[in-house]
Short mmCIF file of N, CA, C and O in Angstrom, two decimals:
data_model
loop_
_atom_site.label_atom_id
_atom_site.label_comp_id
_atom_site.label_asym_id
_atom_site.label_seq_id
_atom_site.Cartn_x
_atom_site.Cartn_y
_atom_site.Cartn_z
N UNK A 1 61.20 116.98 33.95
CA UNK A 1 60.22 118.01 34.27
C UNK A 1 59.99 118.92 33.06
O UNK A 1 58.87 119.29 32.71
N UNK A 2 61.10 119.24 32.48
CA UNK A 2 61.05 120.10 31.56
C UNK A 2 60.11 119.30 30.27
O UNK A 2 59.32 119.91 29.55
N UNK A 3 60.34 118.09 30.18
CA UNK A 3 60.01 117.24 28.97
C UNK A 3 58.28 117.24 28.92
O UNK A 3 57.56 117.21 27.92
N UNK A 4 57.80 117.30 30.79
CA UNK A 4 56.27 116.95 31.10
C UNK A 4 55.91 118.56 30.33
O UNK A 4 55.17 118.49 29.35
N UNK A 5 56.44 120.06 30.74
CA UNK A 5 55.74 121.07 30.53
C UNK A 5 55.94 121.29 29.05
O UNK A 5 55.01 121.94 28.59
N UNK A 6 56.90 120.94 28.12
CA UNK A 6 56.65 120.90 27.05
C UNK A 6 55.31 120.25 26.50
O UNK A 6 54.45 120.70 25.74
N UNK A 7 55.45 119.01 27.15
CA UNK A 7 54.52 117.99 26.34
C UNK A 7 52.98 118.71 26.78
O UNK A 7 52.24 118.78 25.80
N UNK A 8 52.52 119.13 27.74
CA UNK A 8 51.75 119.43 28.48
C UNK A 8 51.40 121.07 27.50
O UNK A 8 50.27 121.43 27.18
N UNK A 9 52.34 121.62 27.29
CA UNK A 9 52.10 123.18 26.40
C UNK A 9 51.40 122.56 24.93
O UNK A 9 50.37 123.01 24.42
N UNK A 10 52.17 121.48 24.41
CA UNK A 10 51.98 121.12 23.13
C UNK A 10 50.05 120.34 22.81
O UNK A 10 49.22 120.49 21.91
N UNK A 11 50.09 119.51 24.16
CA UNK A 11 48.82 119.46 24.39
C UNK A 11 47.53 120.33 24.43
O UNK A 11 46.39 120.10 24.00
N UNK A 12 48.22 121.67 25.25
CA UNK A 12 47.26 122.52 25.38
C UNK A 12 46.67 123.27 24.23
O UNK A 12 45.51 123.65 24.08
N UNK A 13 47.79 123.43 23.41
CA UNK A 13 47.95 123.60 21.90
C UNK A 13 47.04 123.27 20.84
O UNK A 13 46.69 124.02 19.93
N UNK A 14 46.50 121.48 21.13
CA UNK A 14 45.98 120.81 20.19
C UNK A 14 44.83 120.93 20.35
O UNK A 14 44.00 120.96 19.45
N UNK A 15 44.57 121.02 21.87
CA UNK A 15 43.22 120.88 22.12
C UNK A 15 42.57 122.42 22.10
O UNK A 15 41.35 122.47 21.98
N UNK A 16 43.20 123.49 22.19
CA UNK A 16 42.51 124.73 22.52
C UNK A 16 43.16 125.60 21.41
O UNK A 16 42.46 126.18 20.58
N UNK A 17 44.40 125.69 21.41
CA UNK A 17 44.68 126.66 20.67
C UNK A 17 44.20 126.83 19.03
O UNK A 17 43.93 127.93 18.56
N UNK A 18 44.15 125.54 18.22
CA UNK A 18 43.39 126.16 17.00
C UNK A 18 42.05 126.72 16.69
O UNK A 18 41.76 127.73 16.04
N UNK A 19 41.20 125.75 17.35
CA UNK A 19 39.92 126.40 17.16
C UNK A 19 39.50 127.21 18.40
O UNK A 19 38.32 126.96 18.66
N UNK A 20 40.12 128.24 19.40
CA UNK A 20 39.77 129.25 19.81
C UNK A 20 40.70 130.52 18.83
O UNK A 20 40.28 131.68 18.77
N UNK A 21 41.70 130.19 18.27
CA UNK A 21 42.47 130.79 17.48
C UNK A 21 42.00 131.24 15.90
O UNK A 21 42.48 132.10 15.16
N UNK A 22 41.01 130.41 15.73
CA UNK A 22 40.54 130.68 14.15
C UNK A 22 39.04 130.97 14.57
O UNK A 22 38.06 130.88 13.84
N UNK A 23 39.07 131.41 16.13
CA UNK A 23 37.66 131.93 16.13
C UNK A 23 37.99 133.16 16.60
O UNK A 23 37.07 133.97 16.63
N UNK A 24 39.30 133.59 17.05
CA UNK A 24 39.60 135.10 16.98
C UNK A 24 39.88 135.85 15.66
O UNK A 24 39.56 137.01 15.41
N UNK A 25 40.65 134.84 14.76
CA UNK A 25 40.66 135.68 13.42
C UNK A 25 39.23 135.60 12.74
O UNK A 25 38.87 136.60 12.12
N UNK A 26 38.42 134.57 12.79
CA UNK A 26 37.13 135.15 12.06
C UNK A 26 36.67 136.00 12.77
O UNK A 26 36.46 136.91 11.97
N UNK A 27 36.29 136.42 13.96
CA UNK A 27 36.14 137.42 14.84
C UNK A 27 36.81 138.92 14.31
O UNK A 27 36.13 139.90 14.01
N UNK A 28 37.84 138.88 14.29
CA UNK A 28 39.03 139.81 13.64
C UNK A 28 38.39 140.66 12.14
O UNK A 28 38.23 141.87 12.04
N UNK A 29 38.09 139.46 10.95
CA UNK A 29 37.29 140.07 10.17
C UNK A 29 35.93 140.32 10.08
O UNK A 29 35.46 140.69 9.01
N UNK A 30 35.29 140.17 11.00
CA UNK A 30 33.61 140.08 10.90
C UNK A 30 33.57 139.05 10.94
O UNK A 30 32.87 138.72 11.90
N UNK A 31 33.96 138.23 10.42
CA UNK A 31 32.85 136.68 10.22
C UNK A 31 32.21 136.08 11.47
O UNK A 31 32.64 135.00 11.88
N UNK A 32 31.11 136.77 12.18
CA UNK A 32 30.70 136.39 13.42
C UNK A 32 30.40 135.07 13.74
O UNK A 32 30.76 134.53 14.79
N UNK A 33 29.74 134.51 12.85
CA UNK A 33 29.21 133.08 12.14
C UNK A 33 30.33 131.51 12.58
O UNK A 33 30.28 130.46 13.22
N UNK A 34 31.29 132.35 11.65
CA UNK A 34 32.56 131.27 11.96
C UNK A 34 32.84 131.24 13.18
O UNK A 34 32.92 130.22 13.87
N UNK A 35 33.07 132.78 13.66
CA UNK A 35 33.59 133.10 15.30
C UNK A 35 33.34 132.07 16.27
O UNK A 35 34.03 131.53 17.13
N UNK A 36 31.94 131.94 15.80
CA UNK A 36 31.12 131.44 16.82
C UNK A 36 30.97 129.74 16.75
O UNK A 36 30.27 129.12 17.55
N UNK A 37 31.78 129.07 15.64
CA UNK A 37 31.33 128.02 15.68
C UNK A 37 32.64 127.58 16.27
O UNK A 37 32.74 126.66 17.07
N UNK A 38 33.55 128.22 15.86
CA UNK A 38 35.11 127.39 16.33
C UNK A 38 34.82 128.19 17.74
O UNK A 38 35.25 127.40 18.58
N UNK A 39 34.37 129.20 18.36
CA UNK A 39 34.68 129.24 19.80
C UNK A 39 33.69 128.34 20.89
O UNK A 39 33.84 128.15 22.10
N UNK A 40 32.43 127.79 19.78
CA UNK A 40 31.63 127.10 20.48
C UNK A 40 32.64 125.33 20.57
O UNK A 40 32.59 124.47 21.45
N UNK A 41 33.40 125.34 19.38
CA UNK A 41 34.25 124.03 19.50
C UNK A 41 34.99 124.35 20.43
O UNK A 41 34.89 123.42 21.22
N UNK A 42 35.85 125.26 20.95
CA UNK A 42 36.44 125.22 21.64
C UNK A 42 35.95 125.14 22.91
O UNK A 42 36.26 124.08 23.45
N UNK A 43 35.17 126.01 23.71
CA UNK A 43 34.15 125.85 24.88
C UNK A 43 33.77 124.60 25.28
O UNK A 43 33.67 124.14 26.42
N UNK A 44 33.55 124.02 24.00
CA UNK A 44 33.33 122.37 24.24
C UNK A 44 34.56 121.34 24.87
O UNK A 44 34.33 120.21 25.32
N UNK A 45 36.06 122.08 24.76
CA UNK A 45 36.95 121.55 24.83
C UNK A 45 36.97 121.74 26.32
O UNK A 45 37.44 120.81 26.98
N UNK A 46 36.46 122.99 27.03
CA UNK A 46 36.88 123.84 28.04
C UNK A 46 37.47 125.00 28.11
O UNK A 46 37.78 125.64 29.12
N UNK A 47 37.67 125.34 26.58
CA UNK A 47 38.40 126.60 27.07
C UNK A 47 37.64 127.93 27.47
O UNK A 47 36.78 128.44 26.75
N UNK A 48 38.11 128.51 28.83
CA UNK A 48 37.62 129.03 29.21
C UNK A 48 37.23 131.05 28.58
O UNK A 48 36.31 131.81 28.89
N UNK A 49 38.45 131.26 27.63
CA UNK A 49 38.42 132.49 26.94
C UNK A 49 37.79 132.08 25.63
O UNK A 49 37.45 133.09 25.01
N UNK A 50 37.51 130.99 25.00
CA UNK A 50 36.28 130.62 24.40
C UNK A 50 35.14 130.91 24.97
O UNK A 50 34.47 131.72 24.33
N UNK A 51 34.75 130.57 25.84
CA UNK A 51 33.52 130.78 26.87
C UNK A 51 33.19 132.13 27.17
O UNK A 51 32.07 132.62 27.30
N UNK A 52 34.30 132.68 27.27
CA UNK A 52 33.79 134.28 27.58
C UNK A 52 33.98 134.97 26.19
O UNK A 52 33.50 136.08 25.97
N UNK A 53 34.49 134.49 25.54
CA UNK A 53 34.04 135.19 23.90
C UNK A 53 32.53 135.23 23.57
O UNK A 53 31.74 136.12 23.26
N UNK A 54 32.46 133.73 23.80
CA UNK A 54 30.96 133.48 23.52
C UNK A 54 29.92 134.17 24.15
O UNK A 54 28.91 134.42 23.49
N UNK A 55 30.05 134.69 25.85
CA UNK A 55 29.17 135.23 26.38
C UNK A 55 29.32 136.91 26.09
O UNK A 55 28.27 137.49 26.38
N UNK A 56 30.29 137.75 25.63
CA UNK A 56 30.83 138.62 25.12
C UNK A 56 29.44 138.72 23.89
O UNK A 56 28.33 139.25 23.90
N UNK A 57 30.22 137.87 22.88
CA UNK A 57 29.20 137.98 21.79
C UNK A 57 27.66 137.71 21.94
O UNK A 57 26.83 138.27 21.23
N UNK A 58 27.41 136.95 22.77
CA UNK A 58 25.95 136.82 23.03
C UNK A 58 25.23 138.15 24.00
O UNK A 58 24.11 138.64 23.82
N UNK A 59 26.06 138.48 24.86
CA UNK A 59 25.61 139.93 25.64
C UNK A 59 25.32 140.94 24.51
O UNK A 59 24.32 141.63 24.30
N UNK A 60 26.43 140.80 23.87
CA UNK A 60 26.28 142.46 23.02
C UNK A 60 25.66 142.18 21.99
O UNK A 60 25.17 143.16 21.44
N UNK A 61 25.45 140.98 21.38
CA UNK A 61 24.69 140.33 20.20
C UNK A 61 25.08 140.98 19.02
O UNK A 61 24.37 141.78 18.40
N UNK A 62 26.68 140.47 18.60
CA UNK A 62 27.55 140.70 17.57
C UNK A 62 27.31 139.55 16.71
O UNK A 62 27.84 138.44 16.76
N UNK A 63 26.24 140.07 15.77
CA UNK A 63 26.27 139.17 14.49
C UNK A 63 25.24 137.85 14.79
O UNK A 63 24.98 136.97 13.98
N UNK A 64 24.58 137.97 16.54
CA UNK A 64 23.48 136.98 16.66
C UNK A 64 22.85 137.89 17.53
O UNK A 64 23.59 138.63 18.18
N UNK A 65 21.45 138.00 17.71
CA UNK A 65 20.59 138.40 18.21
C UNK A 65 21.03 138.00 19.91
O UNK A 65 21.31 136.87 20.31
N UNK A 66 20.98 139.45 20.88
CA UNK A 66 21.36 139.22 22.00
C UNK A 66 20.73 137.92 22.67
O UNK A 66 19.67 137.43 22.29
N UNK A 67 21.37 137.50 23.54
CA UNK A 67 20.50 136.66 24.50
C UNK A 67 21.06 136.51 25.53
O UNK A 67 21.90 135.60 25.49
N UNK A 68 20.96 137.11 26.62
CA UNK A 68 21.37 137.35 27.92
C UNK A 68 21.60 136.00 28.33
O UNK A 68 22.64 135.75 28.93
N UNK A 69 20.61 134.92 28.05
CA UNK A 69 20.52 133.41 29.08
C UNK A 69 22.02 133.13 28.71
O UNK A 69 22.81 132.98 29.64
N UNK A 70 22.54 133.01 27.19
CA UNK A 70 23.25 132.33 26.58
C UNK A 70 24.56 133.06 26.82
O UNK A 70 25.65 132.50 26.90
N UNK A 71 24.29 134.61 26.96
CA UNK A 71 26.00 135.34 27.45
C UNK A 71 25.59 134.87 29.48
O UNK A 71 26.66 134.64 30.03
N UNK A 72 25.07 134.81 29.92
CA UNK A 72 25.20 134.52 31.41
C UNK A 72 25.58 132.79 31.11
O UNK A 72 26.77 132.53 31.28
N UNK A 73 25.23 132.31 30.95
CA UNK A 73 25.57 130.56 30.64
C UNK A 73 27.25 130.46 30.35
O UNK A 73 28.08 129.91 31.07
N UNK A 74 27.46 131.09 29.17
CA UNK A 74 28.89 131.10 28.79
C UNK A 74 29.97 132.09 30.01
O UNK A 74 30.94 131.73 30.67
N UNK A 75 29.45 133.06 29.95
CA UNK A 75 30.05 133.79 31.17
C UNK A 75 30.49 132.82 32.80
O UNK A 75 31.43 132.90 33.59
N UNK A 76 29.63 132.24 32.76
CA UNK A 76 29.10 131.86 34.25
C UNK A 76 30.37 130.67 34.03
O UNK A 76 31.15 130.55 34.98
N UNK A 77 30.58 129.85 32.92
CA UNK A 77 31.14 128.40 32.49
C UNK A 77 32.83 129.10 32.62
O UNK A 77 33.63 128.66 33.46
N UNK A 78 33.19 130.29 31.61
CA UNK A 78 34.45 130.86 31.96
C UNK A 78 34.50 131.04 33.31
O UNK A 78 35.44 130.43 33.81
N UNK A 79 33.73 131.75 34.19
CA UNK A 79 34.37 132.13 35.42
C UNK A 79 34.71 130.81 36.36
O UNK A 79 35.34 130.91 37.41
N UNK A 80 34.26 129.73 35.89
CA UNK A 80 33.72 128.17 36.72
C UNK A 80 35.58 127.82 36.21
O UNK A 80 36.46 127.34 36.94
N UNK A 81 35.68 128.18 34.99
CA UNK A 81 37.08 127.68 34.25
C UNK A 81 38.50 128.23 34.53
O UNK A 81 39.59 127.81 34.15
N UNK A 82 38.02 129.80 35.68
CA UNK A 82 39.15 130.13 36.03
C UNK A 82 39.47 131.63 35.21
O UNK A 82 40.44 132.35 35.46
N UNK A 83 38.49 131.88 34.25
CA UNK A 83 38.77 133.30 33.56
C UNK A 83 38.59 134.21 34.35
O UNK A 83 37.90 133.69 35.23
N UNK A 84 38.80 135.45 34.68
CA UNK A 84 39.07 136.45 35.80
C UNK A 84 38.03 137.68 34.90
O UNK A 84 37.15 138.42 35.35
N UNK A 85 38.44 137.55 33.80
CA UNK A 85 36.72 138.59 33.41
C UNK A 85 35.60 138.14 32.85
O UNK A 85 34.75 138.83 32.28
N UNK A 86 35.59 136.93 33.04
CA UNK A 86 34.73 135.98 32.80
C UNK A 86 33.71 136.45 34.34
O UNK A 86 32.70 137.14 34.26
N UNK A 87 34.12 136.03 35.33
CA UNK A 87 33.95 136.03 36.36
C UNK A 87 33.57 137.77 37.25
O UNK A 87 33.01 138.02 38.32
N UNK A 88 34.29 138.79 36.02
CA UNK A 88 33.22 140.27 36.47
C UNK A 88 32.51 140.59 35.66
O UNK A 88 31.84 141.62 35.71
N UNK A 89 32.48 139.52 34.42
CA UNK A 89 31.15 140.21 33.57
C UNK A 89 30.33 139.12 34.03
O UNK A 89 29.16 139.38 33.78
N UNK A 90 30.44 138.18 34.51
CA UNK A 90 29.34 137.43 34.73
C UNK A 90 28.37 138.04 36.01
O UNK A 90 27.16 137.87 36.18
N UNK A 91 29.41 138.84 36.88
CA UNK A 91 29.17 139.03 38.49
C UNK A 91 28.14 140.41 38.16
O UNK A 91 27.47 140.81 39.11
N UNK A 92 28.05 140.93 37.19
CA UNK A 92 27.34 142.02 36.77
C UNK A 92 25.55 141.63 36.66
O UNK A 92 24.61 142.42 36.72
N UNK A 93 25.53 140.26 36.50
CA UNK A 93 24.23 139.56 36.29
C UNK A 93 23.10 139.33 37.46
O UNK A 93 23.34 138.40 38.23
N UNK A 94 22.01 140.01 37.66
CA UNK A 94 21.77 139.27 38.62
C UNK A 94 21.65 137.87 39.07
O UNK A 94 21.75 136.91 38.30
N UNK A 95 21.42 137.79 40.36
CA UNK A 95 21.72 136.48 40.86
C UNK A 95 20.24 135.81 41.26
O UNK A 95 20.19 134.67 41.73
#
């Protein structure tokens, strides 16, 4: 059991943790640009705090011109993924 949740952490790791991780440090320094491409890789993976980064940055239009469709889209995909403020910034949208 112990061997499955290792293997299973290490997985989660490969698939999510670098490129939502090097889209918080470009995030971290400004680089909105980068932010946005490793959190759009990641989103692609599923991750769901990728997804609400993305709709984060697209609401407030940090470093891209707002676009509500594209922060409700990403928003809407985190809360679908299980993110919990994914799911009250999305709930803020009308319906």
């Amino acid at each position: 059991m112990k061997r499955i949740l290792l293997t299973s952490a290490l997985l989660a790791t490969l698939l999510f943790g670098g490129d939502f991780e090097n889209g918080v440090n470009a995030f971290e320094i400004g680089d909105n640009k980068k932010a946005i491409s490793f959190f759009k890789k990641a989103s692609n993976k599923g991750d769901a705090k990728a997804q609400y980064f993305l709709g984060f940055i697209y609401f407030e239009g940090l470093g891209v011109e707002k676009n509500m469709k594209l922060a409700k889209e990403y928003l809407f995909k985190a809360c679908k993924n299980g993110y919990a403020d994914g799911c009250k910034m999305y709930s803020t949208f009308p319906q």
